[in-house]
Each structure stands twice: as structure tokens, then as C-alpha cells.
mmCIF file with all atom_site columns, C-alpha atoms in Angstrom:
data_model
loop_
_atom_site.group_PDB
_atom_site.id
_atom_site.type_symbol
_atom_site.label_atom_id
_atom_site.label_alt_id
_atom_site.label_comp_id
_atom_site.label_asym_id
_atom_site.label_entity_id
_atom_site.label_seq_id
_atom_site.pdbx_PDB_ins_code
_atom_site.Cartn_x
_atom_site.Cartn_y
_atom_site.Cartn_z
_atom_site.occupancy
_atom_site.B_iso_or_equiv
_atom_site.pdbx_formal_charge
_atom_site.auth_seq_id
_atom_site.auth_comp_id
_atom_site.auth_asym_id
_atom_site.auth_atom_id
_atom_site.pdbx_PDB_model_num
ATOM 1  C CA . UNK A 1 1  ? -13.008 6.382   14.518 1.00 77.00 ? 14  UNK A CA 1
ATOM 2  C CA . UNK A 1 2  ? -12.208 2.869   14.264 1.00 92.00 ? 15  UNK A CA 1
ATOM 3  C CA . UNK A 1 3  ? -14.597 0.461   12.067 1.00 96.00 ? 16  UNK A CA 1
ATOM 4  C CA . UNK A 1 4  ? -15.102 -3.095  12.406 1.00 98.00 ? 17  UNK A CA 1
ATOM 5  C CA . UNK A 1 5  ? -15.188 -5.566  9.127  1.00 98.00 ? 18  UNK A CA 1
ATOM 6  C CA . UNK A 1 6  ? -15.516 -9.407  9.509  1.00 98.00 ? 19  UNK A CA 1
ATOM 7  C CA . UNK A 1 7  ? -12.068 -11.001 7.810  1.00 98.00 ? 20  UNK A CA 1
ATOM 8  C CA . UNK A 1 8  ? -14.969 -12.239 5.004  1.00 97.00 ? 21  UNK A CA 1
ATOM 9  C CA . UNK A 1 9  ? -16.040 -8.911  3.810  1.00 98.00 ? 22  UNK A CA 1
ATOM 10 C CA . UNK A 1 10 ? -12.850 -7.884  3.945  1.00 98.00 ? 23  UNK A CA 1
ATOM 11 C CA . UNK A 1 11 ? -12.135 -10.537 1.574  1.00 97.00 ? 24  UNK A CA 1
ATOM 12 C CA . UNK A 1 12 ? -14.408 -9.300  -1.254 1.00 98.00 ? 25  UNK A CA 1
ATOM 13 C CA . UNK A 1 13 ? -14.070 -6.112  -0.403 1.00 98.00 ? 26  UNK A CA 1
ATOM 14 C CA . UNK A 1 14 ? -10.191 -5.260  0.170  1.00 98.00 ? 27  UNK A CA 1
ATOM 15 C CA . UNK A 1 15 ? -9.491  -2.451  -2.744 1.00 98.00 ? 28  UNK A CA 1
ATOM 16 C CA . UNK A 1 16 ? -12.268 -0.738  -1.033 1.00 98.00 ? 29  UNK A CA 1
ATOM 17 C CA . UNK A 1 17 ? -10.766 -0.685  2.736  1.00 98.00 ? 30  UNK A CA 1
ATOM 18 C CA . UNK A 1 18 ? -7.345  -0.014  1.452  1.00 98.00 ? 31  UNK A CA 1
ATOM 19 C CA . UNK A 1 19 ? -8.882  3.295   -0.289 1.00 97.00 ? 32  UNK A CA 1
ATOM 20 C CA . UNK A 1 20 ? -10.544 4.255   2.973  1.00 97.00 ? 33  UNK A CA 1
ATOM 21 C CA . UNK A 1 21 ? -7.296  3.578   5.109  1.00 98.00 ? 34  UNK A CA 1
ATOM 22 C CA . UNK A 1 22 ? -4.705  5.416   2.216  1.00 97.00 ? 35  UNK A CA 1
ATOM 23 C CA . UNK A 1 23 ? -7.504  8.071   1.585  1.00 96.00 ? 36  UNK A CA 1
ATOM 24 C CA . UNK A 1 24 ? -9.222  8.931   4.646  1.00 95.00 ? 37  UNK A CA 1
ATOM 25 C CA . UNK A 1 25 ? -7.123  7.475   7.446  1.00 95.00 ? 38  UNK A CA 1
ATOM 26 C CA . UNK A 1 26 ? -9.613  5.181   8.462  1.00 97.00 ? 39  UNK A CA 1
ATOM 27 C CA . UNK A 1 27 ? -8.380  2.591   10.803 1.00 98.00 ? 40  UNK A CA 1
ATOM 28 C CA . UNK A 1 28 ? -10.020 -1.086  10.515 1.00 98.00 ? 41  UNK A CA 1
ATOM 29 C CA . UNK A 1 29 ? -10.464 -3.847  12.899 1.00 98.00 ? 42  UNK A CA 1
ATOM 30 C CA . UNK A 1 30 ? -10.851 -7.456  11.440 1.00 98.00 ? 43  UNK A CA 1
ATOM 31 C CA . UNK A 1 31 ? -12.730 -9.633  13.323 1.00 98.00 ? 44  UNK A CA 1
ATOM 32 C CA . UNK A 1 32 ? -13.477 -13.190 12.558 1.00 98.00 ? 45  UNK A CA 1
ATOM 33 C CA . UNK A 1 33 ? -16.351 -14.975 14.576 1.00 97.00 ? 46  UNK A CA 1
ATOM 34 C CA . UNK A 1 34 ? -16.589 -11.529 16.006 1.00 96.00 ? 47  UNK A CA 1
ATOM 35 C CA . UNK A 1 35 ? -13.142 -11.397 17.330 1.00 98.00 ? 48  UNK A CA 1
ATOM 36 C CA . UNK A 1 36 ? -10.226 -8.566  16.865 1.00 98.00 ? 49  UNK A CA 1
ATOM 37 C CA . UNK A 1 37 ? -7.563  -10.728 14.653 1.00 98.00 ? 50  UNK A CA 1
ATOM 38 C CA . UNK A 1 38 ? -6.068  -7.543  12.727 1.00 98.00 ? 51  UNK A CA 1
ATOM 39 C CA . UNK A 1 39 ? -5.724  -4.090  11.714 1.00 98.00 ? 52  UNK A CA 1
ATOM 40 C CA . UNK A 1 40 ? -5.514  -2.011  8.760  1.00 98.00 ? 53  UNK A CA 1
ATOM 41 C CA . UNK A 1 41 ? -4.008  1.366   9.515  1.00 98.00 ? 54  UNK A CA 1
ATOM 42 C CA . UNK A 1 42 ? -2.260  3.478   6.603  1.00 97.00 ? 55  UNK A CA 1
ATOM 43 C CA . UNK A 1 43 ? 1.696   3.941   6.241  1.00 97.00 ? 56  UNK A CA 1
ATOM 44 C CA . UNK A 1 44 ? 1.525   6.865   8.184  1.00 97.00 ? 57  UNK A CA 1
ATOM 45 C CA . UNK A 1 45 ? -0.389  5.490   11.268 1.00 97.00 ? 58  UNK A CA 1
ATOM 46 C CA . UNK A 1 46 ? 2.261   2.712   10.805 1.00 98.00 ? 59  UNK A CA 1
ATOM 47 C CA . UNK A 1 47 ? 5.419   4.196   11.209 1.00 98.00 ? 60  UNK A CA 1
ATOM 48 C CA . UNK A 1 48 ? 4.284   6.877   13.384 1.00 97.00 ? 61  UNK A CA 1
ATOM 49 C CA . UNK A 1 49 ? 3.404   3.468   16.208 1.00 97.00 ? 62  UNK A CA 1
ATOM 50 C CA . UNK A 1 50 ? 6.943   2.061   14.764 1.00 97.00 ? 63  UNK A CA 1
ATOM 51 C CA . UNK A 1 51 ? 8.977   5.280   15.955 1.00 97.00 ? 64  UNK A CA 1
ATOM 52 C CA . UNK A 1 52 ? 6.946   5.132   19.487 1.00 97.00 ? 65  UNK A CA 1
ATOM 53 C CA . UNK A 1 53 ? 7.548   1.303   19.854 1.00 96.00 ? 66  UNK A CA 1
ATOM 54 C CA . UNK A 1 54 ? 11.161  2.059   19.019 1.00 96.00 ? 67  UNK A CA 1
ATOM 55 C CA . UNK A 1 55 ? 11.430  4.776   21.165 1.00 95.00 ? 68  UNK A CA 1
ATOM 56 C CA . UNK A 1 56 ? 9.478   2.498   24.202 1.00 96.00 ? 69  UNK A CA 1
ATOM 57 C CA . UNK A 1 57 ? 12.345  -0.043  23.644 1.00 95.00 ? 70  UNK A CA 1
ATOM 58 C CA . UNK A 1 58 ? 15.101  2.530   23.604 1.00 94.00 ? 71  UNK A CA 1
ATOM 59 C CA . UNK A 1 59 ? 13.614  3.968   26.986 1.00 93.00 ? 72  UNK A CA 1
ATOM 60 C CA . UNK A 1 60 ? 13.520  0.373   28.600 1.00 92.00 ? 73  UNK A CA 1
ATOM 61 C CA . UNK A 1 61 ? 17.349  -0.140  27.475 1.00 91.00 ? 74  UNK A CA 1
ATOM 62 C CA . UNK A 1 62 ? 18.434  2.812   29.369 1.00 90.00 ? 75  UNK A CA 1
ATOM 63 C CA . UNK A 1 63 ? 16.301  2.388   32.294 1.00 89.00 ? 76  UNK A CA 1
ATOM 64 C CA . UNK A 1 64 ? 17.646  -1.511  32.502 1.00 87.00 ? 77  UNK A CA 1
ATOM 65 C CA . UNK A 1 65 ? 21.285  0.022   31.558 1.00 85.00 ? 78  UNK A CA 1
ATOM 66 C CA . UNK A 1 66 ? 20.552  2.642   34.785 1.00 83.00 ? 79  UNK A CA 1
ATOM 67 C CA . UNK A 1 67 ? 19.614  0.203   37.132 1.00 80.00 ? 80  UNK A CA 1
ATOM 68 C CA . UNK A 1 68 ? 22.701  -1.731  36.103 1.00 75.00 ? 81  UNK A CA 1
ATOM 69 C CA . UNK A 1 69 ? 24.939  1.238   36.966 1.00 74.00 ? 82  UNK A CA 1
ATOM 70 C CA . UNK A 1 70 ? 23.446  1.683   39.886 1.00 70.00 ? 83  UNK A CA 1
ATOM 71 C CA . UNK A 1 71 ? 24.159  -1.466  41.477 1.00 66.00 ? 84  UNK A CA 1
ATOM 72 C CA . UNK A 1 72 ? 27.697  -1.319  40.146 1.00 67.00 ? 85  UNK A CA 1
ATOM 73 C CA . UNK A 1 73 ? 30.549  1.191   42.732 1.00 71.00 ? 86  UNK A CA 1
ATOM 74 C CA . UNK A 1 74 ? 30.519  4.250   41.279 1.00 73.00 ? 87  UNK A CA 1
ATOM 75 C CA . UNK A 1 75 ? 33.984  6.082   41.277 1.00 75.00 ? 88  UNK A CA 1
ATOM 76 C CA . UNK A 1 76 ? 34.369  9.982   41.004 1.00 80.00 ? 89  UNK A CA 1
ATOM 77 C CA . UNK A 1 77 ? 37.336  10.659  38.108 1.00 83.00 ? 90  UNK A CA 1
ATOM 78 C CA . UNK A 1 78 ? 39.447  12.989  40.799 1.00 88.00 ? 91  UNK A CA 1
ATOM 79 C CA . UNK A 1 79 ? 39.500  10.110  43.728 1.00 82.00 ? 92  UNK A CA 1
ATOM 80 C CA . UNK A 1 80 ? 39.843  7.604   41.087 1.00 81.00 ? 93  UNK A CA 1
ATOM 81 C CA . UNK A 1 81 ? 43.407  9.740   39.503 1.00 84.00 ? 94  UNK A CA 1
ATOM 82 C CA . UNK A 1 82 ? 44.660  10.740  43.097 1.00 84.00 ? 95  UNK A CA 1
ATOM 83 C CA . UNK A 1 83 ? 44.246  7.055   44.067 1.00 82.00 ? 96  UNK A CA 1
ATOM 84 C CA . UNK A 1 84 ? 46.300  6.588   40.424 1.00 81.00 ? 97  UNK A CA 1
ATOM 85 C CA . UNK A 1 85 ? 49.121  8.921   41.486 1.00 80.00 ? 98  UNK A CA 1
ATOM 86 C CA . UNK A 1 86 ? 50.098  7.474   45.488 1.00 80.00 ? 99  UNK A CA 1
ATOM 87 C CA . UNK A 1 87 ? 50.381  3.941   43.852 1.00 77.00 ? 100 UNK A CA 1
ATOM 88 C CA . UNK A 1 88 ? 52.612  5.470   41.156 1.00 74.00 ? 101 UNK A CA 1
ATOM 89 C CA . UNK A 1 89 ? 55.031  6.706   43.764 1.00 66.00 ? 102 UNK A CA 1
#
């Protein structure tokens, strides 16, 4: 469940809302004027989104790299090496 704290209570009341992140995984919205500025989500919630956000980048590399290869004349190894050997000759 995620709660919603105005960036002012937050102020006076941060040792408290770190407590209920690190404790009890609570995950915190900030608002200020009633508008989402932050979060406060423990270590765990963090890295877990890190490793997906990594892995999200690492997927749209190899999809880009992909595309690129497909565009490019692909060349099986045994045409490529027979081609090789009649210009040897």
C-alpha cells in the first residue's frame, strides 16, 4: 500500500517514515501542494527497480543491436570460406 505525506510533515517527521519504509516496507509518496515530487522506498525496493531498469536497458541494447544486424548482409561462414578458397587459387 502506498501512503501519501506532504514534503512538510515529512520534514518533522522523517526518522519516523524512514522506520516505516526500513521496518515495514512501506512505500511513501511526497507530495507538495498536493503533487507526487518523491518517493521513499527501502534498499530493497530500490535495487530490486535498479536490476529491472538495468535489465530494461540491456533488453533495448540488444533489440537496437538486432535491428542493426538485420539491416546489415548477412553471410553464412561455409559460402563466406568457399568464396575464400576460389580467390586463393
Amino acid at each position: 500500500m502506498v501512503e501519501k505525506v506532504a514534503v512538510s510533515e515529512a520534514r518533522r517527521n522523517i526518522a519516523d517514515l524512514i522506520g516505516r519504509v526500513h521496518y515495514r516496507g512501506a512505500r511513501i509518496v511526497l507530495e507538495r501542494s498536493g503533487k507526487p515530487v518523491a518517493v521513499l522506498i527501502s534498499m530493497e525496493d530500490y535495487a530490486a527497480l535498479a536490476e529491472m531498469l538495468e535489465d530494461l536497458e540491456d533488453l533495448r541494447d540488444a533489440r537496437k543491436m538486432l535491428g542493426e544486424l538485420k539491416r546489415e548482409e548477412l553471410v553464412d561462414f561455409r559460402d563466406y570460406v568457399k568464396t575464400r578458397k576460389r580467390k586463393a587459387v
